[in-house]
Each structure stands twice: as C-alpha cells, then as structure tokens.
Short mmCIF file of C-alpha atoms and ligand atoms in Angstrom, two decimals:
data_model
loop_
_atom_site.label_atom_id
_atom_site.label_comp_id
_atom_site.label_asym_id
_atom_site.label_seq_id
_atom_site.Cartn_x
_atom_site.Cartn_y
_atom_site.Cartn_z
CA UNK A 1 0.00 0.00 0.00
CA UNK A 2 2.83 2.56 1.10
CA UNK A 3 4.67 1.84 -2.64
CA UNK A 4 1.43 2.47 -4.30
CA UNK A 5 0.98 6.22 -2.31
CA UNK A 6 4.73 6.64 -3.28
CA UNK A 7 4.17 5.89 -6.99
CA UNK A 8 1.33 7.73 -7.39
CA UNK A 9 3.27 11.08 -5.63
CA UNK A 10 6.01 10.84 -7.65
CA UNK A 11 3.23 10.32 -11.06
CA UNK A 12 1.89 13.16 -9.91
CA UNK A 13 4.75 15.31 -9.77
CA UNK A 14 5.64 13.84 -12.74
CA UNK A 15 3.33 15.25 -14.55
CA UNK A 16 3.53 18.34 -13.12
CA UNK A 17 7.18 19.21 -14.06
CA UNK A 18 5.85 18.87 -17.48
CA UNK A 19 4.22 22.15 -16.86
CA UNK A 20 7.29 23.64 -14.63
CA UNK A 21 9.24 26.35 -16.13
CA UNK A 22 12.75 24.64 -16.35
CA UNK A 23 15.10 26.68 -17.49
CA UNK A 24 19.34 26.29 -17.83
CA UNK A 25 21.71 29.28 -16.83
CA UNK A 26 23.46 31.03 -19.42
CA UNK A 27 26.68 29.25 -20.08
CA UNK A 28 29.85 30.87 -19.99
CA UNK A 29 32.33 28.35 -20.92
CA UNK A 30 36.17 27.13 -22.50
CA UNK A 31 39.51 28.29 -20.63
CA UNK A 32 40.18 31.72 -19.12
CA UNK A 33 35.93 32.21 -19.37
CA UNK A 34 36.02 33.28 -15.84
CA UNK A 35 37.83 37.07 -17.12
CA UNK A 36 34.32 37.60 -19.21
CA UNK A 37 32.34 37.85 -15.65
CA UNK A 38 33.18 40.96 -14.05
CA UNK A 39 31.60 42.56 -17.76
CA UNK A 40 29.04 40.45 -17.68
CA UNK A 41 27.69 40.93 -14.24
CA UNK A 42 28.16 44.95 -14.92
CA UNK A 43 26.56 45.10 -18.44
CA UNK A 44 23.41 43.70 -16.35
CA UNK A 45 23.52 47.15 -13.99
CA UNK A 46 24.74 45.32 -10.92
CA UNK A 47 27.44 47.39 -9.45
CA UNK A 48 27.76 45.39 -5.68
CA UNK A 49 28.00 41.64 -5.42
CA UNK A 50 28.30 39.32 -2.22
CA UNK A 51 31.60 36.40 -3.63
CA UNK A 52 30.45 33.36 -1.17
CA UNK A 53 33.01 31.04 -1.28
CA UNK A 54 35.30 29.35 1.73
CA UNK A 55 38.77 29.61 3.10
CA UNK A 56 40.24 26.74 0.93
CA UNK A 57 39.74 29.07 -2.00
CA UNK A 58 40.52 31.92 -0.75
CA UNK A 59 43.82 30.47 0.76
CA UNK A 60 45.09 29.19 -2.50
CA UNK A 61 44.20 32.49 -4.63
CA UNK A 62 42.30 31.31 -6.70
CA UNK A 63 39.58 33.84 -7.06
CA UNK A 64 42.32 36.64 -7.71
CA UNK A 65 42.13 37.48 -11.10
CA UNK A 66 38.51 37.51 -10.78
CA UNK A 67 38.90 40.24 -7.71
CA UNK A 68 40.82 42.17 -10.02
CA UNK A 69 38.50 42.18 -13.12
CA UNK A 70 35.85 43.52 -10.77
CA UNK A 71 37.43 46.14 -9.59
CA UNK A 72 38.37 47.00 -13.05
CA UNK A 73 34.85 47.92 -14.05
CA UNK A 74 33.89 49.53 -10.75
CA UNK A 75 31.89 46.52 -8.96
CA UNK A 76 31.88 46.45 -5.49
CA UNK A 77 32.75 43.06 -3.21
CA UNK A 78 32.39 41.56 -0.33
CA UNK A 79 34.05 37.90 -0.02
CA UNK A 80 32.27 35.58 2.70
CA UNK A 81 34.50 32.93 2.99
CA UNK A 82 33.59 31.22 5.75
CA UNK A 83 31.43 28.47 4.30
CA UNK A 84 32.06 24.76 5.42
CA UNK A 85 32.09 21.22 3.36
CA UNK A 86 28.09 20.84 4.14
CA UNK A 87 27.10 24.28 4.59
CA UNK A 88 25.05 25.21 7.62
CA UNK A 89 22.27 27.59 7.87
CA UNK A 90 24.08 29.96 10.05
CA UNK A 91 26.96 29.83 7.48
CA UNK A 92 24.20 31.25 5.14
CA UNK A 93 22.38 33.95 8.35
CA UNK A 94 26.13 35.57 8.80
CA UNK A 95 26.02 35.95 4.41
CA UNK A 96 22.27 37.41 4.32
CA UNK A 97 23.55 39.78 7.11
CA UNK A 98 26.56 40.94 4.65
CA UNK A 99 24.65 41.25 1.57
CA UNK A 100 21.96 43.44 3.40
CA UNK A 101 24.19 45.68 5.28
CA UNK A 102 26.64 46.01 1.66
CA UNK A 103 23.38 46.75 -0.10
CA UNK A 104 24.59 43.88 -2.20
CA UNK A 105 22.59 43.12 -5.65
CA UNK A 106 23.57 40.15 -6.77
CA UNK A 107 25.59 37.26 -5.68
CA UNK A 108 28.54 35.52 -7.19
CA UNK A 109 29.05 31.75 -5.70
CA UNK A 110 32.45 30.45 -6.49
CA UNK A 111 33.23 27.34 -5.19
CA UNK A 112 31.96 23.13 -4.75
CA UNK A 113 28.49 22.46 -4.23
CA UNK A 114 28.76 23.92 -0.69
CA UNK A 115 29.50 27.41 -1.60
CA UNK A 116 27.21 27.49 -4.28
CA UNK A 117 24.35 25.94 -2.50
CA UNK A 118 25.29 28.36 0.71
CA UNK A 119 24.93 30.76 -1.95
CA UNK A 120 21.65 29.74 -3.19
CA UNK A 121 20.65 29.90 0.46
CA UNK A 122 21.32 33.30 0.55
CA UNK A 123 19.43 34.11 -2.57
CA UNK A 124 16.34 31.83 -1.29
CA UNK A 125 16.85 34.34 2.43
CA UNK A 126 16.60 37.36 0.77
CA UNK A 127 13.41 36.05 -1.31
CA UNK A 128 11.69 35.36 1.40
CA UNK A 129 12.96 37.26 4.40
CA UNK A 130 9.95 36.12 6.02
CA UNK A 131 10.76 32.30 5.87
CA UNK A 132 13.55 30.65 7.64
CA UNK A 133 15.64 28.05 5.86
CA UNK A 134 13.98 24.97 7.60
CA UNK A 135 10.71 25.95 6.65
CA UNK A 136 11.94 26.25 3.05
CA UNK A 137 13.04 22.38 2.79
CA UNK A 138 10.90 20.20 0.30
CA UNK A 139 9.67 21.45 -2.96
CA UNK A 140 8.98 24.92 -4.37
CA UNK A 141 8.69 26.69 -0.99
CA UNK A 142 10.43 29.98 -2.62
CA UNK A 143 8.53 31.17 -5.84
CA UNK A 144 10.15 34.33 -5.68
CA UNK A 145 12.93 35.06 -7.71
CA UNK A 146 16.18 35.60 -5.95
CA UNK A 147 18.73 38.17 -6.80
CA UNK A 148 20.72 37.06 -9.82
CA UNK A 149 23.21 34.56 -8.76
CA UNK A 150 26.60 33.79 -10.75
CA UNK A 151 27.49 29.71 -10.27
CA UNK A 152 31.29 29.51 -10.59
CA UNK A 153 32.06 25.75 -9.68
CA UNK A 154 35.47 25.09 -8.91
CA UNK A 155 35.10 20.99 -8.10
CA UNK A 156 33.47 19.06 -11.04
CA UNK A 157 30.84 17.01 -9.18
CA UNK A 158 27.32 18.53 -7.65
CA UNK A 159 26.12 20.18 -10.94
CA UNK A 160 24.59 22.55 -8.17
CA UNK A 161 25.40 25.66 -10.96
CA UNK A 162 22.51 23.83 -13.15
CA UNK A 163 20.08 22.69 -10.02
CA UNK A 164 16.88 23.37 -8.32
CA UNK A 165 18.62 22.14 -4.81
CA UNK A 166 20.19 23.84 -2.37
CA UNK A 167 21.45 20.52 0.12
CA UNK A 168 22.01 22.54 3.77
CA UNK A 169 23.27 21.16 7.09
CA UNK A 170 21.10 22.47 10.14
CA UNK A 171 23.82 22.45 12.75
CA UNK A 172 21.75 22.20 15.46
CA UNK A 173 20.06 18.99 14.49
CA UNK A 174 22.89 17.75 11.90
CA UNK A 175 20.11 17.04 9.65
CA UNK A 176 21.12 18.11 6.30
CA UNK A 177 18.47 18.23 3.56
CA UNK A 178 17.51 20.08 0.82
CA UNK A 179 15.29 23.43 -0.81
CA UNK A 180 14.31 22.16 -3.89
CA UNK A 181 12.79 25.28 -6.06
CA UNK A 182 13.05 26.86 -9.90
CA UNK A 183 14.03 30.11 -8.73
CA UNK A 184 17.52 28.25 -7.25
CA UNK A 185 18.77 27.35 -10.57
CA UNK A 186 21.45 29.83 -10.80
CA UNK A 187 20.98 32.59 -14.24
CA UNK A 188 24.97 31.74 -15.35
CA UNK A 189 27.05 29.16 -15.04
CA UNK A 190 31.34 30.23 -15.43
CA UNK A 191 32.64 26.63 -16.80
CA UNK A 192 36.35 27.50 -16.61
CA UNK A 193 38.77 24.34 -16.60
CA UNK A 194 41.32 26.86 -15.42
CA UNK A 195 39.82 26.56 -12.24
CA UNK A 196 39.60 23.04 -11.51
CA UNK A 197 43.69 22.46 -12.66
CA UNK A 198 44.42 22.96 -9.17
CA UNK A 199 41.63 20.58 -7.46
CA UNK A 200 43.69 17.76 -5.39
CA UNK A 201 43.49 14.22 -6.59
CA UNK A 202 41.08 13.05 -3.49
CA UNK A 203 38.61 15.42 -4.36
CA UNK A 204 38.74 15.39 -7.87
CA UNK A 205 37.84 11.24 -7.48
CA UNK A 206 35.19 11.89 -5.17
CA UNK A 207 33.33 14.81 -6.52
CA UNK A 208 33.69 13.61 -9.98
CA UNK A 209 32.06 10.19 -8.13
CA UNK A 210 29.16 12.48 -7.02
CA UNK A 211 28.62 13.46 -10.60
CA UNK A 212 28.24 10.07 -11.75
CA UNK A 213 26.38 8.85 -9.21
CA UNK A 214 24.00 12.01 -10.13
CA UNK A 215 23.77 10.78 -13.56
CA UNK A 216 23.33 7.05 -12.64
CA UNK A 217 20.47 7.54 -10.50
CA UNK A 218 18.92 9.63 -12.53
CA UNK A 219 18.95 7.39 -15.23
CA UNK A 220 17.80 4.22 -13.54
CA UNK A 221 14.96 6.08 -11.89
CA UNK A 222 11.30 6.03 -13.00
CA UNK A 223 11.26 10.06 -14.11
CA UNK A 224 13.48 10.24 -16.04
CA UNK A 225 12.83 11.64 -19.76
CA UNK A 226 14.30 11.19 -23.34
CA UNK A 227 16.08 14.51 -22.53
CA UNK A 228 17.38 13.60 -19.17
CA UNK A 229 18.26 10.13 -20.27
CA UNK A 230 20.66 11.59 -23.27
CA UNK A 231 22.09 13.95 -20.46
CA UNK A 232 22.90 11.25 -18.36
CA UNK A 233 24.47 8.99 -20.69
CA UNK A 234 26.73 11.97 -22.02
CA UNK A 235 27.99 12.65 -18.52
CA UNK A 236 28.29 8.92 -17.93
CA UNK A 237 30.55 8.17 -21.16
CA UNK A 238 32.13 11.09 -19.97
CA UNK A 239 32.67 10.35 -16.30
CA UNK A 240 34.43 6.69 -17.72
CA UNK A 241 36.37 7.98 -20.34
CA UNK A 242 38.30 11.27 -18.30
CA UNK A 243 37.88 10.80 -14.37
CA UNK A 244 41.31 8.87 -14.11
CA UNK A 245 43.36 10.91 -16.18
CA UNK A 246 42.11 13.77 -13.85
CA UNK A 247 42.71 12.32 -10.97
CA UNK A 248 45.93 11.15 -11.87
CA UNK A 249 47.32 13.85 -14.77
CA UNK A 250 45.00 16.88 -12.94
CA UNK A 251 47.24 19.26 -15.31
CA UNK A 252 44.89 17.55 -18.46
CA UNK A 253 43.10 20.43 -19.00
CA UNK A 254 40.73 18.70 -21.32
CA UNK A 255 39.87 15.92 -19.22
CA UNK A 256 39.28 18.83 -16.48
CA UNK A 257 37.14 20.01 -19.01
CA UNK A 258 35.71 16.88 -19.96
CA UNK A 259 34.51 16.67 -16.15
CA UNK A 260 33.10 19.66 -15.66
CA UNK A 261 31.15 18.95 -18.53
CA UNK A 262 30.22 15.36 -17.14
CA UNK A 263 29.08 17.69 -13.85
CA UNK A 264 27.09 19.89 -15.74
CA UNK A 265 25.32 17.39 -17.74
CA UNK A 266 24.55 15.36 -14.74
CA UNK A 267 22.93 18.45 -12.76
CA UNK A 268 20.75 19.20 -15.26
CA UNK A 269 19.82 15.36 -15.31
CA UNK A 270 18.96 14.82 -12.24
CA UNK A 271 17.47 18.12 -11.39
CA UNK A 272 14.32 17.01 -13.07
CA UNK A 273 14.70 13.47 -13.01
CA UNK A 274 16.07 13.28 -9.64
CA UNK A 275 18.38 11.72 -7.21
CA UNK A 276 17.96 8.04 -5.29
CA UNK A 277 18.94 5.92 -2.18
CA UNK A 278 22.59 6.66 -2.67
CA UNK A 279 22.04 10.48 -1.77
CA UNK A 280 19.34 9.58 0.39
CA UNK A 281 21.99 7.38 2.84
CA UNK A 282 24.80 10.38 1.66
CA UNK A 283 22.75 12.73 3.20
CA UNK A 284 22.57 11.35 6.39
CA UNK A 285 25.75 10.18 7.09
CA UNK A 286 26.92 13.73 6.00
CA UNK A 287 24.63 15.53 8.48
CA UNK A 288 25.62 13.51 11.44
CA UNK A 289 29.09 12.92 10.67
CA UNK A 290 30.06 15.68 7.98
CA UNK A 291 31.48 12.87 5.72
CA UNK A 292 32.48 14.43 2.39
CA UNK A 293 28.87 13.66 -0.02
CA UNK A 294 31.53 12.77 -3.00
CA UNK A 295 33.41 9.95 -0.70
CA UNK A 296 30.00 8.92 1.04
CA UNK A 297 28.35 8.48 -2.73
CA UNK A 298 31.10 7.07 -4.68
CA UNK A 299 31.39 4.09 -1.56
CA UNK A 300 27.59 3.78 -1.35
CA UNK A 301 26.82 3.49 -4.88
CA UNK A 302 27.74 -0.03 -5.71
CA UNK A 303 26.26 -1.46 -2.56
CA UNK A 304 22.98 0.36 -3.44
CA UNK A 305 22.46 -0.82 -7.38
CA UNK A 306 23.58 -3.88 -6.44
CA UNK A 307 20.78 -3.93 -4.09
CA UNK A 308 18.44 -3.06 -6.88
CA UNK A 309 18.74 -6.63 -7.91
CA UNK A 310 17.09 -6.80 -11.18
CA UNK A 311 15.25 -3.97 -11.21
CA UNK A 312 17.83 -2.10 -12.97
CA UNK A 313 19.16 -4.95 -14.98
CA UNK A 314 17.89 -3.29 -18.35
CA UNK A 315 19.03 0.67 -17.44
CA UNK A 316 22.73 -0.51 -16.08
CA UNK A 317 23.07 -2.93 -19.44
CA UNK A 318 22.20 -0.06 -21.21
CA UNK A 319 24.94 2.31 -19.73
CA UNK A 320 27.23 -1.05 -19.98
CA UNK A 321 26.83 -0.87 -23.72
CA UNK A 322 27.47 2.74 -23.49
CA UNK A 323 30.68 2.67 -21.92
CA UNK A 324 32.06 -0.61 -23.94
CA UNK A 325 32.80 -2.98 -21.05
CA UNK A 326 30.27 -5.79 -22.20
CA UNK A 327 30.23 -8.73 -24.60
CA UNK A 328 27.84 -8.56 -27.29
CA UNK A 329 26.50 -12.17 -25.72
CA UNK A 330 26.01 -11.01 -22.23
CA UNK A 331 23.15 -11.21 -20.31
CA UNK A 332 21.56 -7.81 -19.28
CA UNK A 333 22.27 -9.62 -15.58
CA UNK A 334 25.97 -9.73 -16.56
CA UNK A 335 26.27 -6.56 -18.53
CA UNK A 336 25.20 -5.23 -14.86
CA UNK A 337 27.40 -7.19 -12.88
CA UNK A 338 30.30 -5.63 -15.17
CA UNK A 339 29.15 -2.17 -15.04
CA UNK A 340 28.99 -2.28 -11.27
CA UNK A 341 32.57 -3.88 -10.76
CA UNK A 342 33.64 -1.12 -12.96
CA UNK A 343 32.39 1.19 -10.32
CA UNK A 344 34.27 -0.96 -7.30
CA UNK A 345 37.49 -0.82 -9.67
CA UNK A 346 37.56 2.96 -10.43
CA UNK A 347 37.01 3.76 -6.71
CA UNK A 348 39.85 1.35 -6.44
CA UNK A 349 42.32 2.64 -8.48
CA UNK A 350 41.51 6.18 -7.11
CA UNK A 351 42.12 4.86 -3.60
CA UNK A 352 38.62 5.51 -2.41
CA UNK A 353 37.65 2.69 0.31
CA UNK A 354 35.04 0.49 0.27
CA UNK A 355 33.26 1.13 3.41
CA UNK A 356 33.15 4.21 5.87
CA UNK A 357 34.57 4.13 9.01
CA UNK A 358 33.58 5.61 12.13
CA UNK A 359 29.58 4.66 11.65
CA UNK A 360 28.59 4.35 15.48
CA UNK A 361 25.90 1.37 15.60
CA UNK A 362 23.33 4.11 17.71
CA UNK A 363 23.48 6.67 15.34
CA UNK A 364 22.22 4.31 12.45
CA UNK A 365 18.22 3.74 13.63
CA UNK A 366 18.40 7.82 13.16
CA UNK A 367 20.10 7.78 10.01
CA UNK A 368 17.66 5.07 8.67
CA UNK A 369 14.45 7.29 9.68
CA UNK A 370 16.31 10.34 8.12
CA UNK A 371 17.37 8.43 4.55
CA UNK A 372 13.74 7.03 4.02
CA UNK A 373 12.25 10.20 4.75
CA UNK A 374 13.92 11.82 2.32
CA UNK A 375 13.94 9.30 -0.25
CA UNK A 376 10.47 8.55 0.16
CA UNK A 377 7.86 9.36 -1.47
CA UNK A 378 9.27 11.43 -3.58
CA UNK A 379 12.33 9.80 -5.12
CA UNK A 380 11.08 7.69 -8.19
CA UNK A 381 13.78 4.91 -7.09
CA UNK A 382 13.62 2.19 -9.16
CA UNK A 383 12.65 -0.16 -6.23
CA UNK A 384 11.15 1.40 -2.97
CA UNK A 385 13.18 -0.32 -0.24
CA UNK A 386 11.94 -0.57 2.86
CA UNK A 387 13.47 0.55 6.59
CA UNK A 388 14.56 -2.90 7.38
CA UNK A 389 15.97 -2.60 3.45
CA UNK A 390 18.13 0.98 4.46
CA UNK A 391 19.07 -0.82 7.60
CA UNK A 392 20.58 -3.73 5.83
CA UNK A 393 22.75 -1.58 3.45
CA UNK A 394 23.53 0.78 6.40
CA UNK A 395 25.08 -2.46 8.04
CA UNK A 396 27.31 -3.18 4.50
CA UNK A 397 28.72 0.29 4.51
CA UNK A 398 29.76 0.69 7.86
CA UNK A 399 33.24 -0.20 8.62
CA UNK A 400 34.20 -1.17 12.38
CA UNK A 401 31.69 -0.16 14.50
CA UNK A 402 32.33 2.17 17.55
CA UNK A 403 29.49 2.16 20.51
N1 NAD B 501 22.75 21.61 -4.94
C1 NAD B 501 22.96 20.48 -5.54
O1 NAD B 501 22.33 20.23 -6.56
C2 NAD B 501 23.95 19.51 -4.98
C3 NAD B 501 24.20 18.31 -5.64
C4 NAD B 501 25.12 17.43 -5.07
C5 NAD B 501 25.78 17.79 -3.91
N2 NAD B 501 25.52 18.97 -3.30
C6 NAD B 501 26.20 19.38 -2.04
O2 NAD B 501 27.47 19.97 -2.35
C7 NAD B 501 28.35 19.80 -1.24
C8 NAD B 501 29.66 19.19 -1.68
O3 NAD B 501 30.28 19.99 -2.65
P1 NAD B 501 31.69 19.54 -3.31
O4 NAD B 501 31.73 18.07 -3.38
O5 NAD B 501 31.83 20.31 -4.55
O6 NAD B 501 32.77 19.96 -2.23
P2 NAD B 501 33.00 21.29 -1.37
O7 NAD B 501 32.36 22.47 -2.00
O8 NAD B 501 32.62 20.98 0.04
O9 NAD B 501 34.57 21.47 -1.48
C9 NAD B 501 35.44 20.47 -0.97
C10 NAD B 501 36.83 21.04 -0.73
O10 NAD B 501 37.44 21.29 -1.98
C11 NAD B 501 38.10 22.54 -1.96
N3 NAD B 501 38.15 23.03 -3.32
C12 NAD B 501 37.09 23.34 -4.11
N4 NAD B 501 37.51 23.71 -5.33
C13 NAD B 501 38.85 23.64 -5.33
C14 NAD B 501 39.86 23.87 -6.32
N5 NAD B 501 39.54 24.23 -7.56
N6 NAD B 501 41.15 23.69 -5.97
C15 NAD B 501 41.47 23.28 -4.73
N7 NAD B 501 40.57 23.03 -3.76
C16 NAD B 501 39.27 23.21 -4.05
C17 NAD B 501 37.27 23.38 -1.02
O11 NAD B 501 38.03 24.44 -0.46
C18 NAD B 501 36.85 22.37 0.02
O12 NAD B 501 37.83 22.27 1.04
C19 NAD B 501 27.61 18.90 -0.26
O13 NAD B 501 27.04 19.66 0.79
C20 NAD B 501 26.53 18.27 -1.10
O14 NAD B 501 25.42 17.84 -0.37
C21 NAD B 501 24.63 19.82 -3.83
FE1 FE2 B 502 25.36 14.66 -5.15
#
C-alpha cells in the first residue's frame, strides 16, 4: 500500500514538471571564461555583489584574477569565505547579514556544491525574508525570484550551478536536507577548466564520483525523460572515459574540461529526473558525521544498485553498452554485474575505500528514519526499499563499528 501512495506522488509530480518552467543558466564556458564575468555581471547594472566562497579558496588564490577584473569595471565586493564542506544555515544567516548591510545586488558563488548551495541559500533568504531556511526544505517553498546569482564551480561534481537544490546542514540537528525550487537554478554558469587544474586528486575522485552517481540515478529512476536520459548517458561516457586521467594527470586540461562537462550534464539530469537511495543514505551520514557527499556516494553506490537486484538490470546494461565494457553475448544480468565492478574498480584505483569508518551502531536507527524520509515518497527509485531494506545496506557500509 505505502509503494502504491509513493508511486502515485512521484506520477503526480511527474506530470507536473511537465508544466514547470525549467530553465538552464546562461553558459559561460572554455579556458580563461572566468575574465568575461566581471563585464558580464556589470553590463546587467549590478554594481555590488556578495563572492560566497570558503577559506580553501581563498587560501590558495584562486579567485584573484577575478577580484581584479571587478574592480576594473567599478563593482563592489564583499568575499564571505567562511562556508564549510556541508554548509550550515548559520553559514548562510552571517552571508544574508553581509549582503543586506553592503546593499549587495547580486551574488557571485564560487566554489563546490557547498558554496554554491550556501549561496543559493542566501538568494532563497533574501526572497523570502519572512521564511527561515527549515521551513523552506521540500519542494517549491520559494517562488520568488532571488537576486541574480553567478554559479562559478570550482570541483566538477554537484552540478549545483545547473540545479533546483540547495542541500544545507542544520547544525543544530545535523540534519542536512535540501530546498528544492526553480528560482535556485542559478541565471549563469562560469565553466572555466582553469579553475579546476588545481583541485587535489582526493577530491577530484570523489566529486567527480558524485557526478556520476547524479547521472546514474537519474537514469535508472522512474522520471526520467528522453532529454534527461541523453544527459545522463553523455555525462556517464564522460565520467568513464576522463575521471582517471584527472585524478591522476590533474594538469589535463581537457579531461578537467571533460569533467566539468560530465558535472554539468549530470545536474541538469537529475534536477528534473532526480536523485535516489545513494544520496538519500549520503545525506545522512553527511549531516551527522560531515562525511564528504563525493566519498559517502562514490562508496555507497555499488552497494545500493547492487541492491536493486534486477530492477535495474535493463538501465545498467544499457549504460554497460554505453561505456564498452560488455560482450555482445552477455546477459543484461551480466552486462550489470560488469558495469557495477567497474564502479568498485575505479574507486579502487583512485584509492577511495570500500566502506566508511567511524559509523557508530546508535546513530544508524536515526540515520535510517532520516534516509527514508527523504527518499520517500518522492524519489522515483527504481525499487522502494523498505526501513529494514536501508538498515541492511547501512550495516554493509559501515566499517568497524564504535558504541
Ligand atoms: N545543490 C545540488 O544540486 C547539490 C548536488 C550534489 C551535492 N551537493 C552538495 O554539495 C556539497 C559538496 O560539494 P563539493 O563536493 O563540490 O565539495 P565542497 O564544496 O565541500 O569542497 C570540498 C573542498 O574542496 C576545496 N576546493 C574546491 N575547489 C577547489 C579547487 N579548484 N582547488 C582546490 N581546492 C578546491 C574546497 O576548499 C573544500 O575544502 C555537499 O554539501 C553536497 O550535499 C549539492
Ligand atoms: Fe550529489
């Protein structure tokens, strides 16, 4: 009975996005694309912008030349650089406070997916100054439009510059969810591989994991369309065919390219044809233990499609095909089976474990509650799992178990 309510939410709302006014932001893209912004932001009569960001950036420089283009054509700053990996809400109250007291009109988010969706919290804040961020969680709580907001991503993994989400920590609770909402997909999007030349190895494996676990569970899941399904192969062939030679040549400036590409793609997958269990557990285990989401999804993600079973025999032979690891005689069982050790030997090669340590056996009952919450109803999964189900994979992940 409970699977029937969830299919018929997530028909319903499938149906609906038909009618929901999608749109992409207005690329900016190819090397040294980052110099056309300052213009760009002034040309649209903006002349003060809040730069949220965080101290890794800021530390290595890498937002300098950008500093000095805007002060070239007269724009105003203020950097808030204080963000953490799974930004909190009072990460984003200190930012709202900035932009209102600079009289800030726009705001530039340069960064992973944690300063651009701290960003996007700002945007949804001053929206709505009458909402707080928990009561903006779920679906299309906002529809206001936020001040124009400038996605610079500097990791090649969320696809948060092409999203509805904004995925914030409450660090009171350490429940970390999301604001799903139109007005959050950012109006430009700075693809600059320049930017990512720098990203360390570890997080260039992980977050580039993220992405394809973006564009894998968007394409196995039950919303997806004929345009999301041709976004989420491109990002998948390209996800196989460049992630290693970034994470081990990161000076390839067209597989860095290549990736943030992959990244892109895969946002604007599963934006409308969203996410799955993988997140779902992610998110958790990020909230209570701030585990990076790129590490948590890239361990998860085998455990969970192999948990599929055969539900997703026919969508993972597909992307098996796609990336050339099968036989022309395999079975669509085996054609799975290969395209999910391919998974376990890229996070192998990349040195990413195969479980996550430091999973205390108390904290998992909450974790479970919080993951099928979230994933349920509204993730079009292609098999709704149960508690016991969550519970069961929570106990594969976990790595020695502290009381
Ligand atoms: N909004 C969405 O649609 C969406 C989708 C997926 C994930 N997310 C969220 O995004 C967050 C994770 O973002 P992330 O994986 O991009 O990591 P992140 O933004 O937390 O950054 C990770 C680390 O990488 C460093 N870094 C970033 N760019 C760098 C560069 N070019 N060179 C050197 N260091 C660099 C940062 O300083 C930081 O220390 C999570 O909170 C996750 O839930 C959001
Ligand atoms: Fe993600």
């Amino acid at each position: 009975m409970y699977k029937l309510y969830c299919r018929i939410y997530q028909n319903v709302l499938r149906g609906a996005s038909y009618f929901a006014p999608w749109r992409r932001p207005e690329l900016v893209e190819g090397k040294k694309s980052l110099n056309k912004l300052p213009k760009l932001i002034k040309n649209k009569g903006i002349n003060s912008v809040l730069i949220v960001t965080d101290k890794g950036i800021t530390s290595l420089g890498l937002m300098d030349g950008l500093l000095k283009g805007l002060k070239e054509v007269n724009i105003e700053f203020t950097v808030y650089d204080k963000t953490v990996p799974n930004p909190t809400i009072d990460n984003i109250e200190e930012a709202v406070e900035i932009f209102r007291v600079k009289n800030c009109e726009g705001i530039i988010a340069f960064g992973g997916g944690s300063s651009m969706d701290c960003a996007k919290g700002v945007g949804a804040r001053i929206a709505r100054p009458d909402k707080s961020i928990a009561s903006m969680k779920g679906i299309i709580k906002i529809r206001k439009n936020i001040p124009q907001l400038f996605a610079v991503p500097t990791t090649s993994g969320t696809g948060s510059e092409a999203t509805i989400a904004a995925v914030i920590t409450d660090n009171r609770t350490h429940e970390k969810y999301a604001i799903n909402d139109m007005a959050l997909i950012p109006h430009y999007a700075v693809l600059d591989p320049m930017i990512t030349v720098g990203l360390p190895p570890h997080i260039t494996s992980t977050t580039g994991m993220d992405a394809l676990t973006h564009a894998v569970e968007a394409y196995i899941g039950k919303s997806n369309t004929e345009e999301t399904k041709e976004l989420s192969k491109n990002a998948v062939k390209l996800i196989f065919a460049n992630i290693y030679e970034a994470y081990s040549k990161g000076e390839n400036l067209e597989a860095r390219e290549n990736m943030q590409k992959a990244s892109y793609y895969a946002g604007l997958s599963f934006t409308r044809a969203y996410v799955g269990y993988v997140h779902a557990i992610a998110h958790s285990l990020g909230g209570v233990y701030g585990i990076p989401h790129g590490l948590a999804n890239a361990v998860i993600l085998p455990y969970v499609l192999e948990y599929y079973g055969d539900s997703v025999y026919k969508p993972l032979a597909e992307l098996s095909d796609l990336v050339g690891i099968a036989d022309l005689k395999d079975t669509r069982e085996e054609k799975t089976k290969k395209f999910i050790q391919s998974i376990k030997d890229l996070n192998k090669k990349m040195e990413i474990p195969t479980q996550i340590s430091g999973i205390r056996e108390s904290d998992i009952p909450l974790m479970v509650e919080r993951a099928f919450k979230e994933a349920n109803p509204l993730y079009p999964v292609p098999r709704i799992l149960s508690k016991k189900d969550l519970l069961n994979i929570f106990n594969m992940i976990k790595d020695h178990v502290e009381q």
